[in-house]
Amino acid sequence: MGDFIPTPYDQEIVARLNYVFDTYRSELRTHNDNDPNNPLRGPQNKPLFFPGAKLSRIARRIGAYPVPIQAPSQGGTVKNPRARWHVFLDGLPVQTQQDIITVITAAQAAKARVVFDLTHEPPTATNKLPYVVLDASTKKPVTATLPNNEIVYCLTLVCQDPIPEDDKPSPAGGTNNNPSSPANKQNNEVATKLPWQPDDAPY
């Protein structure tokens, strides 16, 4: 993810997100962290995308992460694309994280598909922070109507600066190439029962 857009890792994530939010939208919409056999597990009766949820943990649990945990970096050292993605998600501005959840929950309420995309602005852009594209006038999620009259929700994340790719200290711990991911598996998780395995690698 050194140049951020487009890289094989980013394209892989987008493909995974688009697939799972189309094929398994019902499972994602109806899942909550309530285990009737173990009432001590999880934030009770909360959906995956509750306000303030950690995006890294959601991505790990639904399989929306790069497969490799080792890849060459521009500096010649080894980087961890998976951990870097998890750290990037939780490093997004709070408003951006909330906008992501807002678009997804709106789509879930409408039982609609979410179409994900990553893009970037030129270096001359004034807004350097990642943001979600919303309707300019209403500030609500952008939707599109397909030829079959299906309505889809568009979730486009716009970034300008690349994810740091070096061996300097990461705000999350470790280095920018190999940060300490906040997405480690928790003992109180309730399985999402999706076909892809969650990211259970320790960081």
XYZ file of N, CA and C in Angstrom:
609
model
N 0.813 -1.196 0.000
C 0.000 0.000 0.000
C 0.852 1.253 0.000
N 2.091 1.152 -0.433
C 2.989 2.284 -0.390
C 2.442 3.485 -1.131
N 2.016 3.305 -2.374
C 1.451 4.404 -3.146
C -0.051 4.514 -2.945
N -0.603 3.623 -2.214
C -2.001 3.547 -1.801
C -2.946 3.224 -2.948
N -2.925 3.970 -4.032
C -3.925 3.754 -5.079
C -3.243 3.792 -6.436
N -3.474 2.851 -7.304
C -4.033 1.547 -6.945
C -2.905 0.560 -6.698
N -3.047 -0.295 -5.742
C -2.096 -1.374 -5.497
C -2.872 -2.683 -5.517
N -2.186 -3.793 -5.703
C -2.895 -5.079 -5.668
C -3.626 -5.304 -4.348
N -3.059 -4.814 -3.252
C -3.691 -5.024 -1.942
C -4.986 -4.222 -1.838
N -4.966 -2.971 -2.295
C -6.180 -2.154 -2.264
C -7.253 -2.733 -3.180
N -6.852 -3.168 -4.371
C -7.815 -3.752 -5.299
C -8.414 -5.033 -4.727
N -7.591 -5.785 -4.020
C -8.086 -7.020 -3.387
C -9.136 -6.699 -2.331
N -8.863 -5.674 -1.523
C -9.807 -5.284 -0.482
C -11.135 -4.828 -1.092
N -11.059 -3.974 -2.125
C -12.270 -3.484 -2.779
C -13.076 -4.648 -3.349
N -12.387 -5.590 -3.997
C -13.081 -6.742 -4.572
C -13.760 -7.569 -3.489
N -13.077 -7.783 -2.384
C -13.657 -8.553 -1.289
C -14.878 -7.834 -0.702
N -14.746 -6.527 -0.481
C -15.862 -5.762 0.072
C -17.072 -5.806 -0.851
N -16.852 -5.573 -2.137
C -17.970 -5.579 -3.075
C -18.648 -6.941 -3.139
N -17.860 -7.991 -3.068
C -18.437 -9.332 -3.119
C -19.250 -9.637 -1.864
N -18.662 -9.396 -0.698
C -19.337 -9.796 0.531
C -20.569 -8.934 0.796
N -20.529 -7.642 0.401
C -21.682 -6.777 0.644
C -22.765 -6.955 -0.409
N -22.495 -7.757 -1.417
C -23.531 -8.126 -2.374
C -24.077 -9.513 -2.038
N -23.176 -10.480 -1.956
C -23.584 -11.873 -1.770
C -24.116 -12.146 -0.372
N -23.557 -11.500 0.631
C -23.916 -11.804 2.025
C -24.497 -10.594 2.753
N -25.199 -9.748 2.007
C -25.737 -8.537 2.643
C -26.741 -8.876 3.741
N -27.497 -9.967 3.563
C -28.472 -10.350 4.590
C -27.773 -10.775 5.874
N -26.701 -11.578 5.734
C -25.963 -12.031 6.915
C -25.336 -10.853 7.651
N -24.811 -9.898 6.915
C -24.192 -8.729 7.552
C -25.249 -7.860 8.219
N -26.420 -7.762 7.601
C -27.469 -6.910 8.140
C -28.060 -7.486 9.418
N -28.179 -8.795 9.475
C -28.881 -9.418 10.600
C -27.952 -9.868 11.722
N -26.635 -9.819 11.499
C -25.708 -10.277 12.542
C -25.714 -9.314 13.726
N -25.670 -9.874 14.931
C -25.354 -9.057 16.099
C -24.518 -9.883 17.062
N -23.859 -9.187 17.964
C -22.944 -9.857 18.881
C -23.672 -10.319 20.131
N -24.673 -11.137 19.930
C -25.402 -11.707 21.055
C -25.353 -13.220 20.923
N -24.800 -13.877 21.907
C -24.709 -15.329 21.904
C -25.627 -15.866 22.999
N -26.776 -16.457 22.634
C -27.720 -16.926 23.660
C -27.131 -18.011 24.555
N -26.071 -18.684 24.083
C -25.457 -19.725 24.896
C -24.390 -19.179 25.844
N -24.025 -17.906 25.667
C -23.014 -17.303 26.521
C -23.325 -15.820 26.666
N -24.146 -15.463 27.643
C -24.599 -14.076 27.769
C -23.486 -13.088 28.102
N -22.276 -13.585 28.421
C -21.179 -12.683 28.743
C -20.399 -12.262 27.502
N -20.775 -12.785 26.344
C -19.996 -12.524 25.142
C -20.469 -11.273 24.412
N -19.501 -10.499 23.992
C -19.754 -9.425 23.041
C -20.518 -8.246 23.605
N -20.498 -7.118 22.856
C -21.371 -5.992 23.192
C -22.791 -6.395 22.839
N -23.608 -6.646 23.804
C -24.868 -7.353 23.605
C -25.787 -6.694 22.588
N -26.277 -7.543 21.682
C -27.305 -7.153 20.715
C -26.910 -5.960 19.854
N -25.631 -5.811 19.590
C -25.196 -4.731 18.709
C -24.870 -5.301 17.336
N -25.248 -4.597 16.279
C -24.882 -5.039 14.939
C -23.394 -4.818 14.692
N -22.899 -5.325 13.582
C -21.482 -5.127 13.259
C -21.148 -3.652 13.135
N -22.032 -2.889 12.507
C -21.728 -1.499 12.193
C -22.460 -0.536 13.126
N -22.278 -0.719 14.432
C -22.876 0.226 15.367
C -21.998 1.479 15.440
N -22.569 2.639 15.772
C -21.786 3.870 15.840
C -20.593 3.708 16.785
N -19.429 4.103 16.307
C -18.220 3.994 17.112
C -17.525 2.658 17.006
N -18.045 1.744 16.187
C -17.406 0.439 16.029
C -16.015 0.600 15.424
N -15.100 -0.279 15.803
C -13.758 -0.240 15.241
C -13.780 -0.892 13.865
N -13.472 -0.109 12.851
C -13.516 -0.618 11.486
C -12.512 -1.738 11.267
N -11.372 -1.676 11.960
C -10.360 -2.718 11.783
C -10.892 -4.077 12.211
N -11.603 -4.124 13.313
C -12.122 -5.393 13.806
C -13.221 -5.920 12.890
N -14.053 -5.013 12.357
C -15.090 -5.454 11.423
C -14.448 -6.037 10.173
N -13.461 -5.320 9.624
C -12.783 -5.781 8.411
C -12.142 -7.142 8.638
N -11.524 -7.317 9.787
C -10.894 -8.603 10.095
C -11.932 -9.706 10.159
N -13.068 -9.419 10.772
C -14.063 -10.453 11.014
C -14.795 -10.877 9.741
N -14.957 -9.947 8.771
C -15.695 -10.313 7.559
C -14.757 -10.688 6.415
N -13.451 -10.694 6.672
C -12.503 -11.114 5.644
C -12.105 -10.025 4.674
N -12.327 -8.760 5.027
C -11.977 -7.648 4.138
C -10.586 -7.128 4.489
N -9.588 -7.905 4.105
C -8.202 -7.540 4.398
C -7.310 -8.162 3.333
N -6.103 -7.629 3.123
C -5.187 -8.263 2.175
C -4.748 -9.624 2.702
N -4.631 -10.595 1.826
C -4.194 -11.924 2.251
C -2.754 -11.919 2.768
N -1.796 -11.261 2.074
C -0.402 -11.364 2.519
C -0.170 -10.686 3.871
N 0.695 -11.281 4.647
C 1.182 -10.622 5.861
C 2.658 -10.269 5.724
N 3.265 -10.628 4.576
C 4.632 -10.223 4.281
C 4.732 -9.840 2.818
N 5.307 -8.676 2.546
C 5.484 -8.196 1.182
C 6.653 -7.234 1.160
N 7.347 -7.105 0.036
C 8.466 -6.156 -0.037
C 7.963 -4.722 -0.005
N 8.735 -3.846 0.594
C 8.395 -2.429 0.627
C 9.360 -1.671 -0.271
N 9.083 -0.396 -0.476
C 9.942 0.421 -1.324
C 11.349 0.533 -0.756
N 11.457 0.470 0.567
C 12.773 0.593 1.192
C 13.543 -0.708 1.239
N 12.954 -1.785 0.743
C 13.651 -3.059 0.720
C 13.408 -3.926 1.940
N 12.761 -3.382 2.983
C 12.442 -4.168 4.156
C 11.071 -4.820 3.961
N 10.733 -5.739 4.828
C 9.452 -6.448 4.722
C 8.356 -5.632 5.388
N 7.199 -5.564 4.746
C 6.055 -4.892 5.346
C 4.912 -5.878 5.494
N 3.937 -5.506 6.302
C 2.775 -6.337 6.567
C 1.535 -5.621 6.031
N 1.122 -5.917 4.786
C -0.043 -5.219 4.214
C -1.309 -5.379 5.045
N -1.467 -6.519 5.672
C -2.693 -6.764 6.429
C -2.759 -5.871 7.662
N -1.688 -5.840 8.425
C -1.670 -4.995 9.621
C -1.752 -3.522 9.251
N -1.086 -3.142 8.153
C -1.128 -1.747 7.721
C -2.546 -1.312 7.362
N -3.323 -2.210 6.746
C -4.709 -1.899 6.399
C -5.557 -1.695 7.651
N -5.409 -2.598 8.624
C -6.170 -2.463 9.865
C -5.830 -1.150 10.573
N -4.557 -0.817 10.636
C -4.130 0.416 11.301
C -4.642 1.639 10.530
N -4.598 1.564 9.196
C -5.107 2.671 8.381
C -6.586 2.936 8.680
N -7.394 1.885 8.762
C -8.822 2.059 9.014
C -9.074 2.791 10.327
N -8.374 2.390 11.375
C -8.611 3.016 12.671
C -7.925 4.364 12.799
N -7.053 4.701 11.835
C -6.425 6.016 11.830
C -7.198 7.042 11.016
N -8.290 6.618 10.371
C -9.106 7.562 9.615
C -9.720 8.598 10.553
N -9.962 9.810 10.070
C -10.647 10.795 10.910
C -11.959 10.227 11.442
N -12.336 10.642 12.634
C -13.553 10.129 13.268
C -14.766 10.345 12.374
N -14.862 11.510 11.739
C -16.000 11.783 10.873
C -16.023 10.834 9.683
N -14.850 10.527 9.141
C -14.769 9.604 8.008
C -15.211 8.207 8.423
N -14.763 7.765 9.595
C -15.194 6.462 10.087
C -16.704 6.428 10.267
N -17.263 7.506 10.825
C -18.709 7.544 11.035
C -19.459 7.592 9.717
N -18.916 8.300 8.724
C -19.562 8.362 7.415
C -19.590 6.984 6.761
N -18.520 6.211 6.929
C -18.492 4.845 6.390
C -19.619 4.025 7.005
N -19.741 4.103 8.330
C -20.783 3.354 9.019
C -22.171 3.855 8.615
N -22.316 5.169 8.428
C -23.605 5.749 8.038
C -24.056 5.223 6.682
N -23.135 5.186 5.708
C -23.493 4.706 4.373
C -23.903 3.237 4.441
N -23.131 2.437 5.170
C -23.415 1.001 5.238
C -24.739 0.738 5.955
N -24.982 1.414 7.065
C -26.227 1.176 7.798
C -27.441 1.663 6.997
N -27.280 2.741 6.229
C -28.383 3.197 5.377
C -28.689 2.154 4.309
N -27.642 1.577 3.731
C -27.843 0.530 2.725
C -28.493 -0.701 3.356
N -28.057 -1.038 4.557
C -28.639 -2.205 5.226
C -30.105 -1.975 5.538
N -30.457 -0.761 5.937
C -31.861 -0.465 6.233
C -32.722 -0.605 4.982
N -32.135 -0.291 3.824
C -32.859 -0.398 2.559
C -32.693 -1.777 1.923
N -31.952 -2.661 2.599
C -31.645 -3.997 2.077
C -30.992 -3.898 0.699
N -30.133 -2.904 0.575
C -29.495 -2.623 -0.707
C -28.025 -3.008 -0.682
N -27.458 -3.081 -1.863
C -26.045 -3.402 -2.031
C -25.196 -2.155 -1.834
N -23.986 -2.345 -1.336
C -23.013 -1.264 -1.230
C -21.932 -1.500 -2.277
N -21.602 -0.467 -3.030
C -20.525 -0.533 -4.015
C -19.368 0.301 -3.495
N -18.229 -0.345 -3.278
C -17.063 0.307 -2.696
C -16.096 0.758 -3.781
N -15.381 1.845 -3.488
C -14.354 2.332 -4.401
C -13.334 3.135 -3.609
N -12.107 3.136 -4.107
C -11.025 3.950 -3.565
C -10.519 4.851 -4.673
N -10.298 6.117 -4.359
C -9.748 7.023 -5.356
C -8.885 8.058 -4.639
N -8.287 8.951 -5.408
C -7.424 9.948 -4.790
C -7.606 11.286 -5.480
N -7.190 12.332 -4.776
C -7.213 13.673 -5.328
C -5.793 14.073 -5.711
N -5.651 15.018 -6.604
C -4.302 15.460 -6.987
C -3.593 16.143 -5.825
N -2.262 16.234 -5.885
C -1.497 16.852 -4.787
C -1.890 18.292 -4.500
N -2.555 18.960 -5.452
C -2.948 20.350 -5.232
C -4.223 20.484 -4.417
N -4.877 19.374 -4.107
C -6.138 19.445 -3.361
C -5.903 20.034 -1.976
N -6.883 20.775 -1.480
C -6.730 21.425 -0.175
C -7.040 20.478 0.973
N -7.904 19.494 0.749
C -8.269 18.557 1.807
C -7.343 17.351 1.760
N -6.445 17.256 2.734
C -5.474 16.169 2.733
C -5.960 14.962 3.517
N -7.056 15.093 4.254
C -7.543 13.995 5.078
C -8.482 13.105 4.270
N -8.420 11.789 4.479
C -9.350 10.896 3.771
C -10.797 11.220 4.134
N -11.669 11.131 3.144
C -13.081 11.404 3.404
C -13.951 10.542 2.504
N -15.220 10.412 2.898
C -16.212 9.663 2.135
C -17.018 10.651 1.296
N -17.256 10.308 0.035
C -18.050 11.164 -0.835
C -19.526 11.028 -0.460
N -20.131 12.155 -0.079
C -21.553 12.211 0.219
C -22.217 13.172 -0.753
N -23.536 13.131 -0.825
C -24.264 14.058 -1.689
C -23.933 15.488 -1.263
N -23.523 16.322 -2.205
C -23.040 17.663 -1.882
C -24.107 18.531 -1.226
N -25.355 18.362 -1.598
C -26.404 19.235 -1.062
C -27.040 18.689 0.210
N -27.234 17.385 0.273
C -27.930 16.810 1.432
C -26.995 16.206 2.466
N -25.732 15.950 2.091
C -24.758 15.285 2.958
C -25.192 13.876 3.335
N -26.066 13.296 2.502
C -26.511 11.926 2.717
C -25.777 10.994 1.755
N -25.871 9.675 1.970
C -25.175 8.738 1.083
C -25.577 8.911 -0.378
N -24.603 8.710 -1.256
C -24.846 8.766 -2.690
C -25.425 7.426 -3.137
N -26.498 7.461 -3.895
C -27.103 6.238 -4.420
C -27.148 6.306 -5.948
N -27.272 5.143 -6.556
C -27.408 5.056 -8.015
C -28.460 4.012 -8.331
N -29.198 4.245 -9.392
C -30.220 3.301 -9.829
C -29.718 2.574 -11.068
N -29.656 1.255 -10.999
C -29.175 0.443 -12.104
C -30.290 0.242 -13.137
N -29.946 -0.245 -14.332
C -30.973 -0.458 -15.369
C -32.117 -1.374 -14.937
N -31.848 -2.276 -13.988
C -32.913 -3.166 -13.502
C -33.699 -2.542 -12.348
N -33.479 -1.232 -12.126
C -34.143 -0.452 -11.070
C -33.645 -0.778 -9.667
N -32.588 -1.566 -9.559
C -31.979 -1.807 -8.256
C -31.230 -0.557 -7.808
N -31.426 -0.177 -6.562
C -30.717 0.971 -5.992
C -29.498 0.463 -5.227
N -28.352 1.043 -5.507
C -27.128 0.686 -4.804
C -26.586 1.925 -4.098
N -25.913 1.694 -2.991
C -25.293 2.778 -2.235
C -23.810 2.817 -2.571
N -23.313 3.997 -2.861
C -21.920 4.165 -3.292
C -21.073 4.637 -2.111
N -20.047 3.861 -1.791
C -19.148 4.240 -0.714
C -17.751 4.435 -1.317
N -17.432 5.690 -1.618
C -16.142 6.029 -2.211
C -15.288 6.725 -1.175
N -14.120 6.151 -0.898
C -13.163 6.740 0.028
C -12.123 7.487 -0.791
N -11.972 8.775 -0.510
C -11.022 9.615 -1.239
C -9.822 9.889 -0.349
N -8.641 9.589 -0.860
C -7.408 9.817 -0.115
C -6.444 10.624 -0.976
N -5.523 11.303 -0.334
C -4.502 12.026 -1.070
C -3.118 11.489 -0.747
N -2.796 11.433 0.532
C -1.464 10.978 0.926
C -1.410 9.456 0.988
N -0.302 8.849 0.578
C -0.158 7.400 0.678
C 0.015 6.969 2.126
N -0.262 5.714 2.388
C 0.034 5.158 3.707
C 1.545 5.160 3.874
N 2.077 5.657 4.993
C 3.530 5.704 5.167
C 4.165 4.329 4.982
N 5.257 4.293 4.276
C 5.961 3.048 4.007
C 7.432 3.238 4.373
N 7.740 2.982 5.636
C 9.115 3.117 6.109
C 9.219 2.421 7.458
N 10.387 2.464 8.033
C 10.603 1.814 9.331
C 10.591 2.804 10.484
N 9.954 3.940 10.279
C 9.783 4.896 11.376
C 8.669 4.406 12.297
N 8.675 4.856 13.550
C 7.645 4.384 14.496
C 6.237 4.695 14.021
N 5.350 3.716 14.176
C 3.944 3.902 13.837
C 3.187 4.398 15.066
N 2.193 5.279 14.890
C 1.367 5.706 16.037
C 0.684 4.529 16.729
N 0.498 3.430 15.996
C -0.169 2.255 16.574
C 0.807 1.344 17.315
N 2.107 1.664 17.238
C 3.125 0.774 17.792
C 3.814 0.024 16.659
N 5.037 -0.407 16.867
C 5.797 -1.028 15.798
C 6.269 0.027 14.817
N 6.434 -0.346 13.561
C 6.856 0.598 12.532
C 5.752 0.769 11.500
N 5.905 1.762 10.628
C 4.907 1.960 9.582
C 4.812 0.753 8.659
N 5.937 0.060 8.433
C 5.909 -1.144 7.604
C 5.273 -2.323 8.330
N 5.502 -2.399 9.626
C 4.985 -3.508 10.442
C 4.361 -2.964 11.720
N 3.199 -2.319 11.585
C 2.570 -1.741 12.784
C 1.903 -2.799 13.646
N 1.622 -2.403 14.875
C 0.878 -3.276 15.784
C -0.610 -3.093 15.496
N -1.210 -4.074 14.862
C -2.604 -3.950 14.458
C -3.532 -3.971 15.666
N -4.589 -3.140 15.634
C -5.582 -3.159 16.713
C -6.676 -4.191 16.484
N -6.507 -5.045 15.475
C -7.603 -5.911 15.053
C -7.511 -7.328 15.587
N -6.674 -7.575 16.586
C -6.540 -8.927 17.102
C -7.884 -9.491 17.554
N -8.020 -10.792 17.406
C -9.254 -11.462 17.790
C -9.524 -11.288 19.281
N -10.784 -11.041 19.620
C -11.204 -10.890 21.010
C -11.953 -12.146 21.455
N -11.811 -12.486 22.722
C -12.442 -13.703 23.237
C -13.965 -13.627 23.226
N -14.510 -12.406 23.195
C -15.973 -12.280 23.281
C -16.636 -12.125 21.917
N -15.921 -12.417 20.847
C -16.506 -12.261 19.518
C -17.503 -13.376 19.210
N -18.548 -12.999 18.504
C -19.499 -13.967 17.977
C -19.214 -14.109 16.484
N -19.033 -15.331 16.016
C -18.649 -15.566 14.628
C -19.681 -14.990 13.666
N -19.202 -14.402 12.565
C -20.108 -13.842 11.564
C -20.640 -14.904 10.604
N -20.017 -16.093 10.603
C -20.476 -17.230 9.793
C -20.453 -16.911 8.286
N -19.467 -16.143 7.869
C -19.271 -15.888 6.452
C -18.270 -16.901 5.902
N -18.230 -17.095 4.571
C -17.363 -18.143 4.010
C -15.881 -17.863 4.151
N -15.488 -16.579 4.161
C -14.065 -16.273 4.327
C -13.687 -16.342 5.793
N -12.514 -16.852 6.048
C -12.024 -16.938 7.405
C -11.668 -15.531 7.909
N -11.962 -15.229 9.155
C -11.529 -13.948 9.707
C -10.014 -13.929 9.840
N -9.464 -12.753 9.987
C -8.029 -12.596 10.169
C -7.699 -12.863 11.628
N -7.277 -14.070 11.928
C -6.955 -14.431 13.298
C -5.459 -14.417 13.577
N -4.679 -13.824 12.673
C -3.231 -13.723 12.884
C -2.951 -12.767 14.032
N -2.065 -13.127 14.963
C -1.717 -12.202 16.045
C -0.747 -11.139 15.547
N -0.881 -9.928 16.078
C -0.001 -8.837 15.678
C 0.739 -8.297 16.892
